[in-house]
mmCIF file of C-alpha atoms in Angstrom:
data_model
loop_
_atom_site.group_PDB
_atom_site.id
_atom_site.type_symbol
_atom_site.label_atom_id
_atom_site.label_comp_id
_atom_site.label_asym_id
_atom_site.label_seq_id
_atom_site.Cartn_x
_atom_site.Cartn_y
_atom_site.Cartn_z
ATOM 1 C CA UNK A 30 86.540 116.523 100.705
ATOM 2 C CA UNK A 31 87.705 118.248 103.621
ATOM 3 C CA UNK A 32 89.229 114.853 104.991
ATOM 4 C CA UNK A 33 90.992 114.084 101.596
ATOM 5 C CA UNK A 34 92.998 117.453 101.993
ATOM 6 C CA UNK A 35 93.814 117.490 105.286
ATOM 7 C CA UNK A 36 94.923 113.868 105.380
ATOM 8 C CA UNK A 37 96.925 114.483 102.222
ATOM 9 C CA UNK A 38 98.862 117.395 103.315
ATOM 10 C CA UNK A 39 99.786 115.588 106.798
ATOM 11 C CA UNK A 40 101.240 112.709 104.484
ATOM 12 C CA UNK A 41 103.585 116.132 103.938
ATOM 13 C CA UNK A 42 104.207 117.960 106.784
ATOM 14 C CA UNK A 43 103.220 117.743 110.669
ATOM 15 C CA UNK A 44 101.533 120.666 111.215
ATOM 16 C CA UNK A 45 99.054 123.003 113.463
ATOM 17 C CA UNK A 46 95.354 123.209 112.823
ATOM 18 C CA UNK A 47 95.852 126.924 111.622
ATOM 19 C CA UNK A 48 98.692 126.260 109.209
ATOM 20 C CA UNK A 49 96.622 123.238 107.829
ATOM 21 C CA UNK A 50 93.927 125.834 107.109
ATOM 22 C CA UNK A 51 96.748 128.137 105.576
ATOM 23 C CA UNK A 52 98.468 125.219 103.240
ATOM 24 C CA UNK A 53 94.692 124.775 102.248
ATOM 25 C CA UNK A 54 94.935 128.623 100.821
ATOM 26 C CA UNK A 55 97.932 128.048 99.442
ATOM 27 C CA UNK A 56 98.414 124.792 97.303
ATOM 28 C CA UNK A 57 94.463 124.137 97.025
ATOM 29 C CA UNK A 58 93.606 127.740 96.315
ATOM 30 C CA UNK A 59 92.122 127.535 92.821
ATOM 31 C CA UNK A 60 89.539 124.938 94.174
ATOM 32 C CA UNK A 61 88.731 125.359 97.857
ATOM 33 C CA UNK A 62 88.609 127.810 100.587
ATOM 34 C CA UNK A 63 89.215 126.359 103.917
ATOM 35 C CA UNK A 64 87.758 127.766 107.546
ATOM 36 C CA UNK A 65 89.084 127.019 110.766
ATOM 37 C CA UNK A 66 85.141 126.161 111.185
ATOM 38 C CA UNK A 67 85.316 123.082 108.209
ATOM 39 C CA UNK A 68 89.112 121.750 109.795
ATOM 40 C CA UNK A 69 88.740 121.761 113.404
ATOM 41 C CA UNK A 70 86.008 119.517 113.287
ATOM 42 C CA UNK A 71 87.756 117.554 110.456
ATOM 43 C CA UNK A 72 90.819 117.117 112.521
ATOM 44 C CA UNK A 73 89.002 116.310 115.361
ATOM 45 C CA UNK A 74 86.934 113.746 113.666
ATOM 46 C CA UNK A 75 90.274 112.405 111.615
ATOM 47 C CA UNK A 76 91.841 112.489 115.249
ATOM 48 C CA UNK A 77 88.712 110.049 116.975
ATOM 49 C CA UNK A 78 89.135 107.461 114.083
ATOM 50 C CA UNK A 79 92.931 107.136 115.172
ATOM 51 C CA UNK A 80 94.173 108.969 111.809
ATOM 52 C CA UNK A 81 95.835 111.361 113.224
ATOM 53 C CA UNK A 82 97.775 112.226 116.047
ATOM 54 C CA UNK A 83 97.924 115.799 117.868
ATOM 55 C CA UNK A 84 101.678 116.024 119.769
ATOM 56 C CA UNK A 85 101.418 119.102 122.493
ATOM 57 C CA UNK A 86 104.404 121.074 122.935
ATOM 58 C CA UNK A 87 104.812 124.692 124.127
ATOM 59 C CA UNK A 88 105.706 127.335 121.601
ATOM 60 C CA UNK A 89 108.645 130.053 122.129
ATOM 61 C CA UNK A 90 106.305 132.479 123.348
ATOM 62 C CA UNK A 91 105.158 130.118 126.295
ATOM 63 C CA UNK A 92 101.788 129.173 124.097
ATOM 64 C CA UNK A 93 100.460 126.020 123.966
ATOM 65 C CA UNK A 94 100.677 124.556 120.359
ATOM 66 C CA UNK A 95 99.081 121.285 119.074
ATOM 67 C CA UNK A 96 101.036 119.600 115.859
ATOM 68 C CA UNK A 97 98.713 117.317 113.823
ATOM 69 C CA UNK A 98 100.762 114.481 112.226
ATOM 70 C CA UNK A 99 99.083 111.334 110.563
ATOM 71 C CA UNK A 100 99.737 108.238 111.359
ATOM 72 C CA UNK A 101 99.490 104.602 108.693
ATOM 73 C CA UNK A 102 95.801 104.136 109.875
ATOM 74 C CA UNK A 103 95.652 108.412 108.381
ATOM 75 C CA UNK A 104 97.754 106.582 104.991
ATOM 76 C CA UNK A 105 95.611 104.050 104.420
ATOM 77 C CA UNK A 106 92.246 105.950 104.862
ATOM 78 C CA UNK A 107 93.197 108.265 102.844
ATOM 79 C CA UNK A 108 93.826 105.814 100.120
ATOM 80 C CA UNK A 109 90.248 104.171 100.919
ATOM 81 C CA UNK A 110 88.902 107.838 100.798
ATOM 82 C CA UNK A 111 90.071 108.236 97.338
ATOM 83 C CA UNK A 112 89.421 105.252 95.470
ATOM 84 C CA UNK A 113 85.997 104.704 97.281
ATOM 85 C CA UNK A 114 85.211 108.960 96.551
ATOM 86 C CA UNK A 115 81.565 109.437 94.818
ATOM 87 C CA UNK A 116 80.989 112.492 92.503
ATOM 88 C CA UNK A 117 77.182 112.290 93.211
ATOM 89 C CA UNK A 118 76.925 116.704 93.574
ATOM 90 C CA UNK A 119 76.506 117.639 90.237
ATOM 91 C CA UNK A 120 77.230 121.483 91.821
ATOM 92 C CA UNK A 121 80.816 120.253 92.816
ATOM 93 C CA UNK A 122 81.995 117.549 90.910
ATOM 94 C CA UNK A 123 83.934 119.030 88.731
ATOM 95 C CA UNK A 124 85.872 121.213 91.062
ATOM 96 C CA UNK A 125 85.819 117.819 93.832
ATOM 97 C CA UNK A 126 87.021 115.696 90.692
ATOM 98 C CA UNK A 127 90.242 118.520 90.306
ATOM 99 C CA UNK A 128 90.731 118.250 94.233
ATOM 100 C CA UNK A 129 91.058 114.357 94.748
ATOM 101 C CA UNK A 130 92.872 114.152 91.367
ATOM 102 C CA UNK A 131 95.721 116.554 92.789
ATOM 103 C CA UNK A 132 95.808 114.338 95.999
ATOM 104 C CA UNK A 133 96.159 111.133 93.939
ATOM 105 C CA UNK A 134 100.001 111.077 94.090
ATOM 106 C CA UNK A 135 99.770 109.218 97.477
ATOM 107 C CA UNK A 136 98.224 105.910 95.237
ATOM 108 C CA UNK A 137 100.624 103.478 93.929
ATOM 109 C CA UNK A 138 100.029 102.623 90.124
ATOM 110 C CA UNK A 139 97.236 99.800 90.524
ATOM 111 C CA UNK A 140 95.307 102.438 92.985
ATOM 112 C CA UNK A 141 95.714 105.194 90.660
ATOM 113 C CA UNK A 142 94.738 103.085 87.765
ATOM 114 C CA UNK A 143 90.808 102.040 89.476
ATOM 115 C CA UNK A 144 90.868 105.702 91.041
ATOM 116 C CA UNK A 145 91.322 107.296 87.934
ATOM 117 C CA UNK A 146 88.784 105.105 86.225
ATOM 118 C CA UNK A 147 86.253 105.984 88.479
ATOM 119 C CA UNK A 148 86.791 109.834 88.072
ATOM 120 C CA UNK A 149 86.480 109.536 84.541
ATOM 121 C CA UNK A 150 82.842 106.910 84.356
ATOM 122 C CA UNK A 151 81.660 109.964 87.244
ATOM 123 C CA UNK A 152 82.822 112.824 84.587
ATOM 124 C CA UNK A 153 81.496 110.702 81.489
ATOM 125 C CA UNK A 154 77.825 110.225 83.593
ATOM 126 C CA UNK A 155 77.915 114.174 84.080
ATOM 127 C CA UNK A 156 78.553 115.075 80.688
ATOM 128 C CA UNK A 157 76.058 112.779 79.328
ATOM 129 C CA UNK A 158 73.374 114.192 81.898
ATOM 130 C CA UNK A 159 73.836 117.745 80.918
ATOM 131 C CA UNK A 160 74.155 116.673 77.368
ATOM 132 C CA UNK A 161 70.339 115.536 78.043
ATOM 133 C CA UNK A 162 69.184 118.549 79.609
ATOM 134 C CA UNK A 163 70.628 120.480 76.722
ATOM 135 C CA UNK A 164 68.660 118.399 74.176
ATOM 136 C CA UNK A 165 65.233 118.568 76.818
ATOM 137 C CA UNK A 166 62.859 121.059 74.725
ATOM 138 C CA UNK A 167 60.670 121.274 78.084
ATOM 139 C CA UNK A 168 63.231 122.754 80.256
ATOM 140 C CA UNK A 169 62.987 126.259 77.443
ATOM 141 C CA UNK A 170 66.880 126.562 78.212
ATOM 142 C CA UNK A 171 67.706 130.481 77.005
ATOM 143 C CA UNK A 172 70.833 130.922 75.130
ATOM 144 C CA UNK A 173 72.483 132.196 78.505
ATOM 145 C CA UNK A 174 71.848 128.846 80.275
ATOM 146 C CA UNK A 175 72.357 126.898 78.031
ATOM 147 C CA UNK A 176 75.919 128.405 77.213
ATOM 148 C CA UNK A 177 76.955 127.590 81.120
ATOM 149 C CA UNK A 178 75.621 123.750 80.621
ATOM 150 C CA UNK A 179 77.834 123.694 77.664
ATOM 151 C CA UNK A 180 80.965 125.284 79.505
ATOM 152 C CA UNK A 181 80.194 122.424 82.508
ATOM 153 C CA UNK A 182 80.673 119.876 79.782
ATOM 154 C CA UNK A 183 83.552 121.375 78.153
ATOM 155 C CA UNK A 184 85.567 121.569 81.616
ATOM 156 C CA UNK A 185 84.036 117.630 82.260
ATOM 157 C CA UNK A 186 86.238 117.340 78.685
ATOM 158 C CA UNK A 187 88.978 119.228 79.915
ATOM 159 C CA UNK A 188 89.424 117.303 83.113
ATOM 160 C CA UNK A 189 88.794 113.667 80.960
ATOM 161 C CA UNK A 190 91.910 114.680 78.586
ATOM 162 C CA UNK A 191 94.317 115.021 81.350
ATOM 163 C CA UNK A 192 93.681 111.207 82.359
#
């Protein structure tokens, strides 16, 4: 997921490896946390495939500063990122499904169309799943867990009515 963000907010801005990490914190806030530990490797991996490109310059204080900007081989693998992305963590697909959905504007319509499609069969899979495990009289679900399962479904819903 890392890779998703960082290549959709250089699609934005040209920008340093610690304001990446701070844009993270502040647009993506309500569904990920970034560390300069998770986007320095990121950017150096995104950086080896030839999707971005760091530009050197010297900063006003006589610091060396490294600008990340992405370049159309960063566009397009972006693009293949989202409308290839599998949900497969039960643990984070609904906050992973919220994340790529808010990076989706970079998809014309047709790309939106199959991406979208494919967040909603992953969402419609996990709500049937935990609909199962609800129903499972050998799991002995107590009222508390079985009250969370529910809530997972009911944000699955959530997410499925804004498509």
């Amino acid at each position: 997921m890392s890779e998703i963000v960082i290549l959709y907010i250089l699609c934005r801005y040209d920008a340093t490896i610690y304001k990446i990490s701070k844009i993270i914190d502040e647009i993506f806030f309500a569904f990920l946390k970034s560390s300069l530990g998770t986007v320095n490797p990121a950017v150096k991996k995104l950086q080896n495939l030839g999707c971005i490109e760091l530009h050197e310059k010297m900063s006003g204080g006589g610091m060396e500063s490294k600008t990340c900007s992405i370049t159309p081989m960063g566009r397009k693998h972006l693009k293949n990122l989202l409308l290839s992305l599998e949900l497969n963590n039960p643990a984070r697909i609904l906050n992973n499904a919220r994340v790529a959905l808010f990076c989706s504007d970079v998809l014309d319509d047709s790309e939106r169309e199959e991406f979208v499609n494919n967040i909603k069969n992953h969402l419609i899979l996990f709500s049937g799943r935990s609909k199962e495990t609800l129903k499972n009289p050998y799991l002995n679900l107590n009222d508390t867990q079985k009250a969370l399962v529910e809530a997972k479904i009911q944000e699955a819903q959530r997410i499925l009515d804004t498509l």
